[in-house]
Tab-separated table of C-alpha atoms in Angstrom:
chain	number	residue	atom	x	y	z
A	1	UNK	CA	3.292	26.285	14.674
A	2	UNK	CA	1.162	24.038	13.370
A	3	UNK	CA	0.377	21.289	10.884
A	4	UNK	CA	-2.745	20.591	8.782
A	5	UNK	CA	-3.700	24.331	8.172
A	6	UNK	CA	-4.189	24.945	11.817
A	7	UNK	CA	-2.751	27.816	13.745
A	8	UNK	CA	-0.458	27.883	17.215
A	9	UNK	CA	2.450	28.747	18.364
A	10	UNK	CA	5.862	26.841	17.415
A	11	UNK	CA	6.268	24.243	20.877
A	12	UNK	CA	8.827	25.118	23.341
A	13	UNK	CA	11.492	23.071	24.690
A	14	UNK	CA	12.592	25.485	27.580
A	15	UNK	CA	15.262	28.134	28.092
A	16	UNK	CA	17.973	24.930	28.696
A	17	UNK	CA	17.515	23.490	24.950
A	18	UNK	CA	17.580	27.055	23.275
A	19	UNK	CA	20.888	27.433	25.273
A	20	UNK	CA	21.694	23.661	23.431
A	21	UNK	CA	20.861	25.270	20.163
A	22	UNK	CA	24.168	27.268	20.407
A	23	UNK	CA	25.975	27.384	17.297
A	24	UNK	CA	29.701	26.468	16.557
A	25	UNK	CA	30.139	30.693	15.949
A	26	UNK	CA	27.448	30.507	19.086
A	27	UNK	CA	29.927	28.819	21.382
A	28	UNK	CA	33.094	30.608	19.928
A	29	UNK	CA	32.130	33.549	20.726
A	30	UNK	CA	30.676	32.669	24.150
A	31	UNK	CA	34.277	31.233	25.125
A	32	UNK	CA	35.939	33.916	23.411
A	33	UNK	CA	33.996	36.416	25.553
A	34	UNK	CA	34.660	34.098	28.994
A	35	UNK	CA	38.572	34.204	28.123
A	36	UNK	CA	38.214	37.803	27.507
A	37	UNK	CA	37.219	38.418	30.924
A	38	UNK	CA	39.154	36.018	32.740
A	39	UNK	CA	42.260	37.538	30.993
A	40	UNK	CA	41.348	40.724	32.280
A	41	UNK	CA	41.219	39.972	35.706
A	42	UNK	CA	44.406	38.885	35.493
A	43	UNK	CA	45.908	41.333	33.482
A	44	UNK	CA	44.249	44.138	35.471
A	45	UNK	CA	42.836	45.180	31.593
A	46	UNK	CA	39.098	47.232	32.337
A	47	UNK	CA	38.677	47.492	28.659
A	48	UNK	CA	39.511	44.230	27.552
A	49	UNK	CA	36.498	43.196	30.494
A	50	UNK	CA	34.193	45.426	28.749
A	51	UNK	CA	34.976	43.629	25.066
A	52	UNK	CA	34.595	40.007	26.899
A	53	UNK	CA	31.542	40.693	28.249
A	54	UNK	CA	30.301	41.872	24.694
A	55	UNK	CA	31.593	38.868	23.140
A	56	UNK	CA	29.612	37.113	26.000
A	57	UNK	CA	26.596	38.707	25.914
A	58	UNK	CA	25.718	38.416	22.137
A	59	UNK	CA	25.100	34.936	22.085
A	60	UNK	CA	23.121	34.578	24.557
A	61	UNK	CA	21.218	37.529	23.536
A	62	UNK	CA	19.961	35.763	20.345
A	63	UNK	CA	19.504	32.952	21.987
A	64	UNK	CA	16.770	34.605	24.465
A	65	UNK	CA	15.637	36.521	21.851
A	66	UNK	CA	14.484	33.360	19.528
A	67	UNK	CA	13.778	31.426	22.044
A	68	UNK	CA	11.011	34.088	23.493
A	69	UNK	CA	10.177	34.382	19.174
A	70	UNK	CA	6.207	33.871	19.116
A	71	UNK	CA	6.535	32.931	15.033
A	72	UNK	CA	3.130	31.580	14.179
A	73	UNK	CA	3.861	29.434	11.380
A	74	UNK	CA	0.901	26.919	9.917
A	75	UNK	CA	1.826	24.201	7.965
A	76	UNK	CA	0.697	21.874	5.166
A	77	UNK	CA	1.383	18.374	3.358
A	78	UNK	CA	0.113	17.192	0.045
A	79	UNK	CA	1.000	13.608	-0.727
A	80	UNK	CA	-0.158	13.210	-4.642
A	81	UNK	CA	-0.639	10.291	-4.782
A	82	UNK	CA	-0.486	8.932	-1.285
A	83	UNK	CA	-0.650	5.389	-3.087
A	84	UNK	CA	1.615	4.443	-5.726
A	85	UNK	CA	3.216	0.910	-7.586
A	86	UNK	CA	6.663	0.010	-6.833
A	87	UNK	CA	9.316	2.376	-8.554
A	88	UNK	CA	6.688	4.889	-9.111
A	89	UNK	CA	7.130	8.217	-8.064
A	90	UNK	CA	4.973	10.498	-5.830
A	91	UNK	CA	4.980	14.168	-5.038
A	92	UNK	CA	4.924	15.638	-1.408
A	93	UNK	CA	4.073	19.475	-1.357
A	94	UNK	CA	4.710	21.692	1.957
A	95	UNK	CA	3.050	24.820	1.951
A	96	UNK	CA	4.494	27.632	4.913
A	97	UNK	CA	2.210	30.413	6.083
A	98	UNK	CA	3.444	32.917	8.186
A	99	UNK	CA	0.106	33.608	10.015
A	100	UNK	CA	2.174	36.152	12.636
A	101	UNK	CA	1.939	39.598	12.604
A	102	UNK	CA	5.522	39.682	12.839
A	103	UNK	CA	8.076	38.996	9.475
A	104	UNK	CA	10.244	35.447	10.525
A	105	UNK	CA	14.040	35.340	9.627
A	106	UNK	CA	15.383	32.686	7.562
A	107	UNK	CA	13.781	29.423	8.207
A	108	UNK	CA	15.186	26.082	7.124
A	109	UNK	CA	11.971	23.241	6.377
A	110	UNK	CA	13.043	19.901	6.787
A	111	UNK	CA	11.020	16.772	6.194
A	112	UNK	CA	11.405	13.109	8.389
A	113	UNK	CA	11.321	10.389	5.455
A	114	UNK	CA	12.776	6.896	5.883
A	115	UNK	CA	15.485	6.302	4.084
A	116	UNK	CA	14.148	4.263	1.117
A	117	UNK	CA	12.310	7.155	-0.022
A	118	UNK	CA	15.937	8.694	-0.680
A	119	UNK	CA	17.457	11.470	1.425
A	120	UNK	CA	16.281	13.559	3.715
A	121	UNK	CA	14.698	16.924	2.092
A	122	UNK	CA	15.879	20.193	3.302
A	123	UNK	CA	14.421	23.842	1.933
A	124	UNK	CA	15.578	26.898	2.585
A	125	UNK	CA	12.617	29.666	2.958
A	126	UNK	CA	13.893	33.498	3.250
A	127	UNK	CA	12.399	35.807	5.086
A	128	UNK	CA	8.489	35.502	4.661
A	129	UNK	CA	6.481	38.013	5.465
A	130	UNK	CA	3.331	38.716	7.949
A	131	UNK	CA	0.920	36.925	6.028
A	132	UNK	CA	3.043	35.856	3.635
A	133	UNK	CA	3.447	31.399	2.074
A	134	UNK	CA	6.187	30.128	0.615
A	135	UNK	CA	5.393	26.542	-1.177
A	136	UNK	CA	8.038	24.127	-1.962
A	137	UNK	CA	7.914	20.248	-3.600
A	138	UNK	CA	10.038	17.521	-3.546
A	139	UNK	CA	9.480	13.642	-4.973
A	140	UNK	CA	9.538	10.218	-2.961
A	141	UNK	CA	9.986	7.114	-4.779
A	142	UNK	CA	10.641	3.259	-3.797
A	143	UNK	CA	11.413	-0.273	-5.539
A	144	UNK	CA	10.271	-1.943	-2.147
A	145	UNK	CA	6.491	-2.153	-1.691
A	146	UNK	CA	5.185	-0.913	2.016
A	147	UNK	CA	4.188	1.814	4.151
A	148	UNK	CA	6.665	4.577	4.877
A	149	UNK	CA	5.676	7.321	7.132
A	150	UNK	CA	6.181	10.933	5.986
A	151	UNK	CA	7.025	13.891	8.891
A	152	UNK	CA	6.702	15.325	11.190
A	153	UNK	CA	7.965	17.994	9.770
A	154	UNK	CA	10.506	19.987	11.408
A	155	UNK	CA	10.978	23.925	11.146
A	156	UNK	CA	14.460	25.064	11.853
A	157	UNK	CA	14.297	28.783	13.482
A	158	UNK	CA	17.508	31.091	13.322
A	159	UNK	CA	19.061	34.356	14.330
A	160	UNK	CA	20.183	37.116	11.635
A	161	UNK	CA	24.189	36.224	13.330
A	162	UNK	CA	23.814	32.825	13.356
A	163	UNK	CA	24.495	32.211	16.767
A	164	UNK	CA	21.506	29.677	17.362
A	165	UNK	CA	19.711	27.886	16.287
A	166	UNK	CA	16.361	25.875	17.068
A	167	UNK	CA	14.190	23.172	15.855
A	168	UNK	CA	10.544	22.790	16.563
A	169	UNK	CA	8.571	20.127	14.802
A	170	UNK	CA	5.068	20.126	13.822
A	171	UNK	CA	2.544	17.423	15.089
A	172	UNK	CA	1.100	15.432	12.317
A	173	UNK	CA	2.202	13.314	9.753
A	174	UNK	CA	1.201	11.448	6.297
A	175	UNK	CA	1.457	7.864	5.067
A	176	UNK	CA	2.587	6.803	1.855
A	177	UNK	CA	1.277	3.224	1.066
A	178	UNK	CA	3.460	1.383	-2.220
A	179	UNK	CA	1.176	-1.419	-3.999
A	180	UNK	CA	3.171	-3.917	-6.309
A	181	UNK	CA	3.220	-3.484	-9.401
A	182	UNK	CA	-0.366	-4.635	-11.472
A	183	UNK	CA	0.427	-6.173	-14.677
A	184	UNK	CA	-2.662	-5.485	-17.470
A	185	UNK	CA	-4.009	-8.842	-18.414
A	186	UNK	CA	-5.439	-10.451	-21.792
A	187	UNK	CA	-9.219	-11.135	-21.575
A	188	UNK	CA	-9.511	-14.866	-21.920
A	189	UNK	CA	-11.731	-17.320	-20.959
A	190	UNK	CA	-9.979	-19.515	-17.588
A	191	UNK	CA	-11.509	-22.831	-17.865
A	192	UNK	CA	-14.697	-23.312	-15.644
A	193	UNK	CA	-16.225	-19.776	-17.071
A	194	UNK	CA	-18.738	-21.932	-19.095
A	195	UNK	CA	-20.003	-23.945	-15.950
A	196	UNK	CA	-21.245	-20.903	-13.957
A	197	UNK	CA	-18.240	-18.566	-12.585
A	198	UNK	CA	-17.164	-16.133	-15.071
A	199	UNK	CA	-19.033	-14.242	-18.518
A	200	UNK	CA	-20.922	-17.080	-19.719
A	201	UNK	CA	-22.030	-18.252	-15.822
A	202	UNK	CA	-25.607	-19.297	-16.091
A	203	UNK	CA	-28.075	-16.959	-14.537
A	204	UNK	CA	-30.615	-18.037	-11.605
A	205	UNK	CA	-34.586	-16.877	-11.803
A	206	UNK	CA	-35.438	-15.387	-8.470
A	207	UNK	CA	-39.088	-16.988	-9.259
A	208	UNK	CA	-40.077	-20.998	-9.329
A	209	UNK	CA	-43.618	-20.147	-10.481
A	210	UNK	CA	-46.381	-17.821	-10.293
A	211	UNK	CA	-47.215	-18.472	-6.527
A	212	UNK	CA	-43.797	-18.406	-5.485
A	213	UNK	CA	-43.166	-14.713	-6.884
A	214	UNK	CA	-41.329	-12.547	-3.994
A	215	UNK	CA	-42.493	-9.269	-5.780
A	216	UNK	CA	-40.432	-5.539	-4.557
A	217	UNK	CA	-42.311	-2.572	-5.041
A	218	UNK	CA	-42.574	-0.407	-8.397
A	219	UNK	CA	-39.471	1.844	-8.774
A	220	UNK	CA	-39.864	4.717	-11.480
A	221	UNK	CA	-38.546	3.466	-14.855
A	222	UNK	CA	-39.850	-0.042	-14.245
A	223	UNK	CA	-41.764	-1.989	-17.427
A	224	UNK	CA	-45.262	-1.992	-16.770
A	225	UNK	CA	-45.457	-5.477	-18.357
A	226	UNK	CA	-43.811	-7.072	-15.371
A	227	UNK	CA	-46.380	-5.545	-12.820
A	228	UNK	CA	-47.519	-8.232	-10.621
A	229	UNK	CA	-51.780	-7.616	-10.151
A	230	UNK	CA	-52.296	-9.710	-7.616
A	231	UNK	CA	-49.415	-8.452	-5.045
A	232	UNK	CA	-50.425	-5.056	-6.170
A	233	UNK	CA	-53.750	-6.151	-4.974
A	234	UNK	CA	-52.745	-7.513	-1.754
A	235	UNK	CA	-50.412	-4.808	-0.462
A	236	UNK	CA	-52.567	-1.778	-1.955
A	237	UNK	CA	-49.222	-0.530	-4.303
A	238	UNK	CA	-48.012	-1.475	-7.204
A	239	UNK	CA	-45.833	-4.793	-7.214
A	240	UNK	CA	-43.364	-5.954	-9.901
A	241	UNK	CA	-41.712	-9.293	-10.306
A	242	UNK	CA	-38.068	-9.366	-9.325
A	243	UNK	CA	-35.730	-9.803	-12.003
A	244	UNK	CA	-33.097	-12.405	-12.515
A	245	UNK	CA	-30.476	-12.443	-10.550
A	246	UNK	CA	-27.040	-13.804	-11.391
A	247	UNK	CA	-25.282	-15.642	-9.977
A	248	UNK	CA	-21.648	-14.099	-8.692
A	249	UNK	CA	-18.606	-14.839	-9.959
A	250	UNK	CA	-16.138	-16.476	-7.432
A	251	UNK	CA	-11.825	-16.514	-7.454
A	252	UNK	CA	-10.156	-16.972	-5.171
A	253	UNK	CA	-6.831	-15.726	-5.195
A	254	UNK	CA	-4.233	-18.243	-2.999
A	255	UNK	CA	-0.763	-16.450	-2.431
A	256	UNK	CA	1.937	-18.296	-0.909
A	257	UNK	CA	4.160	-16.730	1.620
A	258	UNK	CA	6.355	-19.491	3.542
A	259	UNK	CA	9.821	-18.150	3.750
A	260	UNK	CA	11.011	-21.661	3.052
A	261	UNK	CA	9.093	-21.564	-0.725
A	262	UNK	CA	10.367	-18.571	-1.122
A	263	UNK	CA	14.480	-18.141	-1.967
A	264	UNK	CA	16.077	-14.837	-1.849
A	265	UNK	CA	14.622	-11.262	-1.356
A	266	UNK	CA	14.645	-7.851	-3.066
A	267	UNK	CA	12.618	-6.059	-5.755
A	268	UNK	CA	13.726	-9.125	-8.061
A	269	UNK	CA	13.009	-12.110	-5.610
A	270	UNK	CA	10.891	-14.840	-6.954
A	271	UNK	CA	8.156	-13.334	-3.423
A	272	UNK	CA	7.698	-10.568	-5.091
A	273	UNK	CA	7.275	-11.458	-8.202
A	274	UNK	CA	4.004	-13.868	-6.624
A	275	UNK	CA	3.184	-10.826	-4.563
A	276	UNK	CA	2.964	-8.440	-7.736
A	277	UNK	CA	1.101	-11.756	-9.611
A	278	UNK	CA	-1.703	-12.166	-7.140
A	279	UNK	CA	-2.712	-8.365	-6.994
A	280	UNK	CA	-2.854	-8.732	-11.015
A	281	UNK	CA	-4.810	-11.534	-11.319
A	282	UNK	CA	-7.060	-9.785	-8.519
A	283	UNK	CA	-7.378	-6.729	-10.316
A	284	UNK	CA	-8.166	-8.311	-13.639
A	285	UNK	CA	-10.650	-10.478	-11.949
A	286	UNK	CA	-12.519	-7.314	-10.319
A	287	UNK	CA	-12.224	-5.332	-13.347
A	288	UNK	CA	-14.210	-8.307	-14.629
A	289	UNK	CA	-17.133	-8.619	-12.150
A	290	UNK	CA	-15.575	-11.268	-10.191
A	291	UNK	CA	-16.403	-11.171	-6.304
A	292	UNK	CA	-11.997	-12.361	-5.054
A	293	UNK	CA	-10.793	-13.370	-2.183
A	294	UNK	CA	-7.555	-13.306	-0.959
A	295	UNK	CA	-5.600	-16.355	1.151
A	296	UNK	CA	-2.598	-17.000	2.017
A	297	UNK	CA	-1.035	-20.282	3.333
A	298	UNK	CA	-1.766	-19.513	6.728
A	299	UNK	CA	-5.263	-19.650	6.346
A	300	UNK	CA	-5.829	-16.349	6.707
A	301	UNK	CA	-8.533	-14.561	3.821
A	302	UNK	CA	-8.261	-10.934	3.876
A	303	UNK	CA	-11.674	-9.628	4.868
A	304	UNK	CA	-13.235	-8.285	2.220
A	305	UNK	CA	-15.977	-4.899	1.850
A	306	UNK	CA	-18.684	-7.176	1.492
A	307	UNK	CA	-18.698	-8.559	4.434
A	308	UNK	CA	-18.128	-12.257	3.445
A	309	UNK	CA	-14.039	-12.263	3.674
A	310	UNK	CA	-14.086	-11.324	-0.500
A	311	UNK	CA	-13.730	-8.192	-2.591
A	312	UNK	CA	-16.458	-7.372	-4.943
A	313	UNK	CA	-16.245	-6.654	-8.554
A	314	UNK	CA	-18.616	-4.303	-10.882
A	315	UNK	CA	-18.818	-1.042	-10.449
A	316	UNK	CA	-17.450	-0.347	-7.125
A	317	UNK	CA	-13.806	-2.591	-8.069
A	318	UNK	CA	-11.556	0.229	-8.461
A	319	UNK	CA	-12.098	0.945	-4.883
A	320	UNK	CA	-12.173	-3.282	-4.178
A	321	UNK	CA	-8.430	-2.708	-5.964
A	322	UNK	CA	-7.659	-0.053	-3.511
A	323	UNK	CA	-7.920	-2.331	-0.811
A	324	UNK	CA	-6.635	-5.268	-1.684
A	325	UNK	CA	-3.816	-3.476	-3.536
A	326	UNK	CA	-2.947	-2.168	0.141
A	327	UNK	CA	-3.885	-5.239	2.140
A	328	UNK	CA	-0.463	-6.941	-0.559
A	329	UNK	CA	1.018	-3.709	-0.005
A	330	UNK	CA	2.440	-4.878	3.440
A	331	UNK	CA	2.050	-8.803	2.920
A	332	UNK	CA	5.191	-10.510	4.519
A	333	UNK	CA	6.690	-14.170	4.499
A	334	UNK	CA	5.259	-16.621	6.695
A	335	UNK	CA	6.616	-19.210	9.192
A	336	UNK	CA	3.964	-22.003	8.022
A	337	UNK	CA	5.637	-25.181	6.849
A	338	UNK	CA	3.084	-26.337	4.745
A	339	UNK	CA	-0.031	-25.635	2.983
A	340	UNK	CA	-2.621	-26.900	5.465
A	341	UNK	CA	-4.205	-24.293	7.381
A	342	UNK	CA	-5.062	-22.513	3.366
A	343	UNK	CA	-6.481	-26.028	2.550
A	344	UNK	CA	-8.289	-25.862	5.681
A	345	UNK	CA	-10.828	-23.036	4.339
A	346	UNK	CA	-10.660	-24.207	1.176
A	347	UNK	CA	-12.124	-27.928	1.641
A	348	UNK	CA	-15.370	-25.465	3.561
A	349	UNK	CA	-17.075	-24.982	-0.256
A	350	UNK	CA	-16.672	-24.694	-3.714
A	351	UNK	CA	-14.285	-22.033	-4.517
A	352	UNK	CA	-15.132	-21.279	-8.315
A	353	UNK	CA	-12.235	-20.134	-9.910
A	354	UNK	CA	-8.467	-20.724	-7.646
A	355	UNK	CA	-5.462	-19.287	-9.296
A	356	UNK	CA	-2.399	-20.382	-7.039
A	357	UNK	CA	1.676	-18.982	-6.839
A	358	UNK	CA	3.033	-21.306	-5.189
A	359	UNK	CA	6.797	-21.339	-4.663
A	360	UNK	CA	8.857	-24.437	-3.915
A	361	UNK	CA	6.650	-27.845	-2.752
A	362	UNK	CA	7.690	-30.924	-1.428
A	363	UNK	CA	5.542	-33.863	-2.554
A	364	UNK	CA	3.373	-33.512	0.289
A	365	UNK	CA	2.431	-30.003	0.187
A	366	UNK	CA	1.921	-30.861	-3.888
A	367	UNK	CA	-0.169	-33.447	-2.739
A	368	UNK	CA	-2.313	-31.169	-0.219
A	369	UNK	CA	-2.187	-28.355	-3.715
A	370	UNK	CA	-3.352	-31.421	-5.451
A	371	UNK	CA	-6.661	-31.365	-3.121
A	372	UNK	CA	-7.577	-28.270	-2.887
A	373	UNK	CA	-8.437	-28.787	-6.958
A	374	UNK	CA	-11.092	-30.211	-6.284
A	375	UNK	CA	-12.904	-27.850	-4.464
A	376	UNK	CA	-12.991	-25.348	-7.350
A	377	UNK	CA	-14.480	-25.089	-10.523
A	378	UNK	CA	-10.893	-24.196	-12.073
A	379	UNK	CA	-7.518	-24.318	-11.160
A	380	UNK	CA	-4.955	-22.229	-12.488
A	381	UNK	CA	-1.090	-22.572	-10.672
A	382	UNK	CA	2.115	-20.393	-11.352
A	383	UNK	CA	4.855	-22.500	-9.985
A	384	UNK	CA	7.789	-20.019	-9.810
A	385	UNK	CA	11.252	-22.159	-10.224
A	386	UNK	CA	13.542	-21.308	-7.044
A	387	UNK	CA	16.273	-22.764	-8.582
A	388	UNK	CA	16.221	-20.729	-11.726
A	389	UNK	CA	15.701	-17.514	-9.416
A	390	UNK	CA	18.709	-18.552	-7.266
A	391	UNK	CA	21.226	-19.886	-9.887
A	392	UNK	CA	24.681	-17.929	-10.124
A	393	UNK	CA	27.155	-17.542	-12.271
A	394	UNK	CA	28.167	-21.110	-14.512
A	395	UNK	CA	24.849	-22.230	-13.339
A	396	UNK	CA	25.514	-23.076	-9.252
A	397	UNK	CA	21.971	-23.115	-7.760
A	398	UNK	CA	22.080	-21.587	-3.853
A	399	UNK	CA	18.011	-23.090	-3.617
A	400	UNK	CA	17.702	-25.461	-1.529
A	401	UNK	CA	14.324	-26.433	-3.167
A	402	UNK	CA	12.475	-29.632	-2.368
A	403	UNK	CA	12.231	-31.280	-6.376
A	404	UNK	CA	12.500	-30.115	-9.271
A	405	UNK	CA	9.653	-27.762	-10.522
A	406	UNK	CA	8.798	-30.267	-13.510
A	407	UNK	CA	8.359	-33.019	-10.619
A	408	UNK	CA	6.182	-30.372	-9.165
A	409	UNK	CA	4.487	-29.465	-12.177
A	410	UNK	CA	3.478	-32.753	-13.295
A	411	UNK	CA	2.017	-33.606	-9.629
A	412	UNK	CA	-0.060	-30.658	-10.519
A	413	UNK	CA	-1.548	-31.291	-13.320
A	414	UNK	CA	-2.097	-35.168	-12.165
A	415	UNK	CA	-4.308	-33.912	-9.937
A	416	UNK	CA	-6.143	-31.702	-12.636
A	417	UNK	CA	-4.340	-27.891	-12.058
A	418	UNK	CA	-3.412	-26.182	-15.490
A	419	UNK	CA	-0.084	-25.490	-13.699
A	420	UNK	CA	2.800	-22.984	-15.928
A	421	UNK	CA	6.769	-22.680	-14.081
A	422	UNK	CA	7.575	-19.348	-13.917
A	423	UNK	CA	11.141	-18.569	-15.019
A	424	UNK	CA	12.774	-15.049	-14.173
A	425	UNK	CA	11.724	-12.394	-16.366
A	426	UNK	CA	8.504	-14.468	-17.340
A	427	UNK	CA	6.151	-11.538	-17.585
A	428	UNK	CA	2.356	-12.583	-16.245
A	429	UNK	CA	0.100	-11.559	-19.368
A	430	UNK	CA	2.417	-14.390	-21.533
A	431	UNK	CA	1.389	-17.076	-18.780
A	432	UNK	CA	-2.111	-15.650	-18.596
A	433	UNK	CA	-2.649	-16.305	-21.957
A	434	UNK	CA	-0.412	-19.738	-22.083
A	435	UNK	CA	-3.118	-20.609	-18.782
A	436	UNK	CA	-6.398	-20.052	-20.845
A	437	UNK	CA	-5.142	-21.430	-24.315
A	438	UNK	CA	-4.004	-24.511	-22.129
A	439	UNK	CA	-7.272	-24.780	-20.165
A	440	UNK	CA	-9.796	-25.644	-22.794
A	441	UNK	CA	-12.743	-27.239	-21.316
A	442	UNK	CA	-13.427	-28.781	-18.093
A	443	UNK	CA	-13.246	-32.137	-19.251
A	444	UNK	CA	-10.194	-31.800	-20.684
A	445	UNK	CA	-8.756	-30.343	-17.879
A	446	UNK	CA	-9.530	-33.108	-15.440
A	447	UNK	CA	-7.589	-35.426	-17.347
A	448	UNK	CA	-4.367	-33.040	-16.901
A	449	UNK	CA	-2.159	-32.070	-19.878
A	450	UNK	CA	1.593	-32.814	-20.532
């Protein structure tokens, strides 16, 4: 037996394992045969001995035949799609092909899946003729993001009398990646874009003057008016002036993953909202051409595909978004006590647009977040109100948040952040639009708002 379209014989576990595959019916026949043989000896009945031997021999013969069965079965699993958002379904197709010259008996097909994806699928396949194939499918879904292994596939063989069952496994498995749900965000201008970080960013010329030209070779389709004749004469081939190079829009998405900052757990917890918000923001900005870096409170900057610690947007934004979502699919709570590690990373240079998703903050961590604002061209903070997310019946709060969310907002706004509170059920799209409406210009943001 093999998988992935390959060929091979079933894995063999030895005759002892085959005897262990006796079913209840097979064990009953064997016990009855032995009992009949003992009774025939005690009672002196030869006919009873023949009956006992027949009863005991039948399951043993079935075990031997099943053990020596040389079915060659190829299997293939197809997962469509292999990456799905939380609460979405993926279809798994299983194809079994009998590549031996003998027909198979009844086969039971079983695929191993984690319990969070639903019950373990089982299928009964009738006799498969030589060279024949069967295809079955099932669906899996999870409300929790993560990476879930599917497989290995198991095939259970049984004899026609139901005396023995043997389970043999394929070797390979697949992985289903459940990523955070991505919400479509409106195209609003965030503060800082007019200053060189967004759609209105300035373009820096590649040329400083006629004597500082850095030409390149002529390419088919280049405008002949851009030919640089001095360089052409020098190099002996057509050379053209380089185009103006736009400054790349940069953005850092900061995700607060501290366990102490996000009370509760599960798909409706504030931490899952923050992860989904970070995913939605990053994908939105990638589609707008930003170079996006994902940063956590631990100071870990997720390595991007551009080799500079960020994911490049533009024409390859779909691939970059997929890599980023795969990273967010497995992000977990951290044991960090504060945001100092993230601040140490941010203070190394100008970050362009900074979008943060904060949980509970005390005055010290709010001050650290305030200093982060100094290293960005714009700063937008979504502050989750832990008290509101954990408030039980009668308004009783089970959160141990350090300071009220209103105080957190005041401290962040005083430092220059555009800070908005996040309550249970708030859609990120509405908050994103509100952030764009309230930021205004860099001069307005510097003085805060109330």
